[in-house]
């Protein structure tokens, strides 16, 4: 399977990167081809809602001159994309949200309804948070389902790792959850 992971954290050595690293190691050991996108390495601007992308049927076709079209082409070529984000103010990081908004350009109008350039691909979500799921992380749960619906992708799984304080404090139970998750999303 061709897998793209997206590290949505601004901290390349942080909690999310630690959990994602466990998952990536397991995926690579399973023989999957893997590429990581670190959002902070790229120039990404917010969607302006101009709808010019709707005029280009086969490419993202965004008129903004930044790195996002190139990144979206990686998602188009992948079988599975894993979005990984720390919970920032009950939602995605602003960096990852920018990329998600720009996935709007993947949805193309057609005579039989709109179709997505990543339709049928798998999409998965990893979230790390300091607090619990209840009363805190639910605000990421439904948006992920909606993103799958909008992009016509297949939900491959969600993992919420709560109680994350520092990478050093991430324990064996979290690692076990991450490894099981790697199995789940490729199964
Ligand atoms: C700006 C900011 C906002 C945060 N908001 C929340 C939050 O709403 N709920 C929560 O449980 N943790 C929150 N946290 C804690 C992080 O989600 C948590 O520590 C996460 O594991 C950090 O991952 P990272 O090391 O990859 O950045 C926040 C942290 C920051 C820096």
Short mmCIF file of C-alpha atoms and ligand atoms in Angstrom, two decimals:
data_model
loop_
_atom_site.label_atom_id
_atom_site.label_comp_id
_atom_site.label_asym_id
_atom_site.label_seq_id
_atom_site.Cartn_x
_atom_site.Cartn_y
_atom_site.Cartn_z
CA UNK A 1 0.00 0.00 0.00
CA UNK A 2 1.22 3.55 -0.75
CA UNK A 3 0.77 5.56 2.42
CA UNK A 4 1.14 9.29 3.04
CA UNK A 5 1.33 10.48 6.62
CA UNK A 6 0.72 14.14 7.42
CA UNK A 7 2.28 15.45 10.62
CA UNK A 8 0.07 18.40 11.48
CA UNK A 9 2.06 19.36 14.57
CA UNK A 10 4.45 22.31 14.52
CA UNK A 11 6.72 20.28 16.84
CA UNK A 12 8.71 17.73 14.77
CA UNK A 13 9.91 16.00 17.97
CA UNK A 14 6.69 16.32 19.92
CA UNK A 15 4.00 13.97 21.17
CA UNK A 16 2.21 13.56 17.84
CA UNK A 17 5.48 12.95 16.02
CA UNK A 18 6.40 10.32 18.61
CA UNK A 19 3.14 8.41 18.19
CA UNK A 20 3.24 8.83 14.43
CA UNK A 21 6.80 7.49 14.40
CA UNK A 22 5.67 4.29 16.12
CA UNK A 23 2.91 3.86 13.56
CA UNK A 24 5.23 4.61 10.63
CA UNK A 25 7.84 2.09 11.83
CA UNK A 26 5.16 -0.59 12.01
CA UNK A 27 3.82 0.30 8.55
CA UNK A 28 7.31 0.20 7.03
CA UNK A 29 8.00 -3.14 8.70
CA UNK A 30 4.79 -4.39 7.07
CA UNK A 31 6.24 -3.60 3.64
CA UNK A 32 4.21 -0.47 2.91
CA UNK A 33 5.68 2.42 0.92
CA UNK A 34 5.53 5.47 3.13
CA UNK A 35 6.03 9.19 2.70
CA UNK A 36 5.73 11.78 5.49
CA UNK A 37 4.54 15.34 4.96
CA UNK A 38 5.55 17.66 7.82
CA UNK A 39 3.18 20.60 7.47
CA UNK A 40 5.66 23.11 8.86
CA UNK A 41 8.09 22.33 6.02
CA UNK A 42 5.74 23.72 3.40
CA UNK A 43 4.33 27.01 2.26
CA UNK A 44 0.55 26.78 2.57
CA UNK A 45 -2.02 29.56 2.34
CA UNK A 46 -5.69 29.42 3.19
CA UNK A 47 -8.38 28.67 0.61
CA UNK A 48 -9.86 31.90 -0.75
CA UNK A 49 -13.07 30.25 -1.99
CA UNK A 50 -12.59 31.57 -5.52
CA UNK A 51 -13.79 28.25 -7.05
CA UNK A 52 -11.30 28.46 -9.92
CA UNK A 53 -10.31 24.86 -9.01
CA UNK A 54 -13.74 23.72 -10.17
CA UNK A 55 -12.78 24.56 -13.76
CA UNK A 56 -9.96 21.97 -13.79
CA UNK A 57 -11.44 18.44 -13.77
CA UNK A 58 -8.35 16.26 -13.36
CA UNK A 59 -5.94 18.28 -11.17
CA UNK A 60 -6.34 20.18 -7.89
CA UNK A 61 -6.03 23.28 -10.08
CA UNK A 62 -5.71 25.88 -7.32
CA UNK A 63 -4.51 29.29 -8.48
CA UNK A 64 -2.64 30.00 -5.23
CA UNK A 65 1.08 29.73 -5.92
CA UNK A 66 2.27 27.68 -2.95
CA UNK A 67 3.10 24.03 -2.12
CA UNK A 68 -0.43 22.71 -1.65
CA UNK A 69 -1.16 21.48 -5.19
CA UNK A 70 2.04 19.43 -5.05
CA UNK A 71 1.05 18.00 -1.65
CA UNK A 72 -2.48 17.17 -2.78
CA UNK A 73 -1.04 15.25 -5.74
CA UNK A 74 0.73 13.04 -3.20
CA UNK A 75 -2.65 12.33 -1.58
CA UNK A 76 -4.12 11.52 -4.99
CA UNK A 77 -1.30 9.01 -5.63
CA UNK A 78 -1.62 7.36 -2.20
CA UNK A 79 -3.90 4.48 -1.20
CA UNK A 80 -4.11 5.70 2.38
CA UNK A 81 -3.55 9.08 4.00
CA UNK A 82 -3.05 9.34 7.75
CA UNK A 83 -3.69 12.79 9.23
CA UNK A 84 -1.91 13.28 12.56
CA UNK A 85 -2.60 16.31 14.73
CA UNK A 86 -2.27 17.49 18.30
CA UNK A 87 -5.54 18.84 19.63
CA UNK A 88 -5.22 22.63 19.51
CA UNK A 89 -8.15 24.48 21.08
CA UNK A 90 -10.45 21.48 20.52
CA UNK A 91 -9.59 21.18 16.85
CA UNK A 92 -6.92 20.59 14.22
CA UNK A 93 -3.76 22.70 14.25
CA UNK A 94 -4.12 25.73 12.02
CA UNK A 95 -1.45 24.30 9.73
CA UNK A 96 -3.34 21.05 9.15
CA UNK A 97 -6.69 22.85 8.89
CA UNK A 98 -5.20 24.95 6.09
CA UNK A 99 -4.34 21.81 4.15
CA UNK A 100 -7.75 20.27 4.88
CA UNK A 101 -9.55 23.39 3.64
CA UNK A 102 -7.55 23.23 0.43
CA UNK A 103 -8.86 19.67 -0.14
CA UNK A 104 -11.90 21.58 -1.39
CA UNK A 105 -10.02 21.72 -4.71
CA UNK A 106 -10.16 17.91 -4.95
CA UNK A 107 -13.96 17.94 -5.33
CA UNK A 108 -15.00 18.39 -8.96
CA UNK A 109 -18.45 19.07 -10.36
CA UNK A 110 -19.92 16.58 -12.82
CA UNK A 111 -23.17 15.78 -14.61
CA UNK A 112 -23.90 12.95 -12.16
CA UNK A 113 -22.88 14.93 -9.08
CA UNK A 114 -19.55 16.04 -7.68
CA UNK A 115 -16.71 13.56 -7.48
CA UNK A 116 -13.49 13.70 -5.51
CA UNK A 117 -10.03 13.10 -6.93
CA UNK A 118 -9.34 10.94 -3.85
CA UNK A 119 -12.66 9.04 -3.93
CA UNK A 120 -12.30 5.47 -2.69
CA UNK A 121 -8.94 6.10 -0.98
CA UNK A 122 -8.56 5.43 2.72
CA UNK A 123 -8.31 8.22 5.28
CA UNK A 124 -7.27 7.84 8.92
CA UNK A 125 -6.83 10.18 11.89
CA UNK A 126 -4.41 10.28 14.81
CA UNK A 127 -4.95 12.86 17.55
CA UNK A 128 -2.87 13.51 20.65
CA UNK A 129 -4.21 15.66 23.46
CA UNK A 130 -3.33 16.66 27.00
CA UNK A 131 -6.89 16.32 28.24
CA UNK A 132 -9.47 13.53 27.92
CA UNK A 133 -11.67 12.70 24.95
CA UNK A 134 -14.95 13.65 26.66
CA UNK A 135 -15.72 17.35 26.72
CA UNK A 136 -12.55 18.06 24.77
CA UNK A 137 -11.69 16.05 21.67
CA UNK A 138 -15.17 15.31 20.31
CA UNK A 139 -14.91 18.44 18.19
CA UNK A 140 -12.43 16.57 15.98
CA UNK A 141 -14.44 13.40 15.81
CA UNK A 142 -17.35 14.60 13.69
CA UNK A 143 -15.29 16.85 11.35
CA UNK A 144 -13.15 13.85 10.42
CA UNK A 145 -16.29 11.89 9.48
CA UNK A 146 -17.49 14.86 7.46
CA UNK A 147 -14.14 15.17 5.69
CA UNK A 148 -14.39 11.50 4.67
CA UNK A 149 -17.91 12.11 3.41
CA UNK A 150 -16.94 15.25 1.47
CA UNK A 151 -13.82 13.74 -0.07
CA UNK A 152 -15.59 10.42 -0.69
CA UNK A 153 -12.80 8.62 1.13
CA UNK A 154 -13.13 5.44 3.16
CA UNK A 155 -12.73 6.01 6.93
CA UNK A 156 -9.88 3.67 7.91
CA UNK A 157 -9.80 4.45 11.62
CA UNK A 158 -9.33 7.07 14.32
CA UNK A 159 -7.00 7.00 17.30
CA UNK A 160 -7.21 9.53 20.11
CA UNK A 161 -4.23 9.36 22.47
CA UNK A 162 -5.23 11.37 25.53
CA UNK A 163 -3.18 12.46 28.53
CA UNK A 164 -0.13 13.36 26.44
CA UNK A 165 2.21 15.60 28.38
CA UNK A 166 5.67 15.20 26.82
CA UNK A 167 7.27 12.72 24.39
CA UNK A 168 9.30 11.25 27.29
CA UNK A 169 6.09 10.52 29.21
CA UNK A 170 4.44 8.62 26.38
CA UNK A 171 4.12 5.10 27.72
CA UNK A 172 3.93 1.50 26.57
CA UNK A 173 0.14 1.53 26.60
CA UNK A 174 0.13 4.43 24.13
CA UNK A 175 2.66 2.60 21.99
CA UNK A 176 0.53 -0.55 22.03
CA UNK A 177 -2.50 1.50 20.93
CA UNK A 178 -0.43 3.06 18.13
CA UNK A 179 0.81 -0.30 16.86
CA UNK A 180 -2.70 -1.78 16.90
CA UNK A 181 -3.90 1.29 15.03
CA UNK A 182 -1.26 0.75 12.32
CA UNK A 183 -2.67 -2.74 11.89
CA UNK A 184 -6.27 -1.49 11.85
CA UNK A 185 -5.83 1.17 9.17
CA UNK A 186 -4.06 -1.15 6.75
CA UNK A 187 -6.28 -4.16 7.39
C1 LIG B 1 -2.02 26.00 21.29
C2 LIG B 1 -2.34 24.72 22.03
C3 LIG B 1 -3.67 24.38 22.21
C4 LIG B 1 -3.98 23.19 22.88
N1 LIG B 1 -5.30 22.88 23.06
C5 LIG B 1 -5.62 21.73 23.69
C6 LIG B 1 -6.98 21.36 23.85
O1 LIG B 1 -7.91 22.04 23.44
N2 LIG B 1 -7.24 20.19 24.51
C7 LIG B 1 -6.24 19.38 24.99
O2 LIG B 1 -6.54 18.34 25.57
N3 LIG B 1 -4.95 19.70 24.80
C8 LIG B 1 -4.61 20.85 24.17
N4 LIG B 1 -3.29 21.16 23.97
C9 LIG B 1 -2.25 20.19 24.36
C10 LIG B 1 -1.80 19.34 23.14
O3 LIG B 1 -2.88 18.87 22.37
C11 LIG B 1 -1.00 18.11 23.54
O4 LIG B 1 0.01 18.42 24.45
C12 LIG B 1 -0.43 17.44 22.31
O5 LIG B 1 -0.06 16.12 22.59
C13 LIG B 1 0.78 18.19 21.77
O6 LIG B 1 1.28 17.51 20.64
P1 LIG B 1 2.64 17.97 19.94
O7 LIG B 1 3.74 17.72 20.91
O8 LIG B 1 2.72 17.12 18.74
O9 LIG B 1 2.48 19.40 19.58
C14 LIG B 1 -2.94 22.35 23.35
C15 LIG B 1 -1.61 22.71 23.16
C16 LIG B 1 -1.31 23.89 22.52
C17 LIG B 1 0.14 24.27 22.32
#
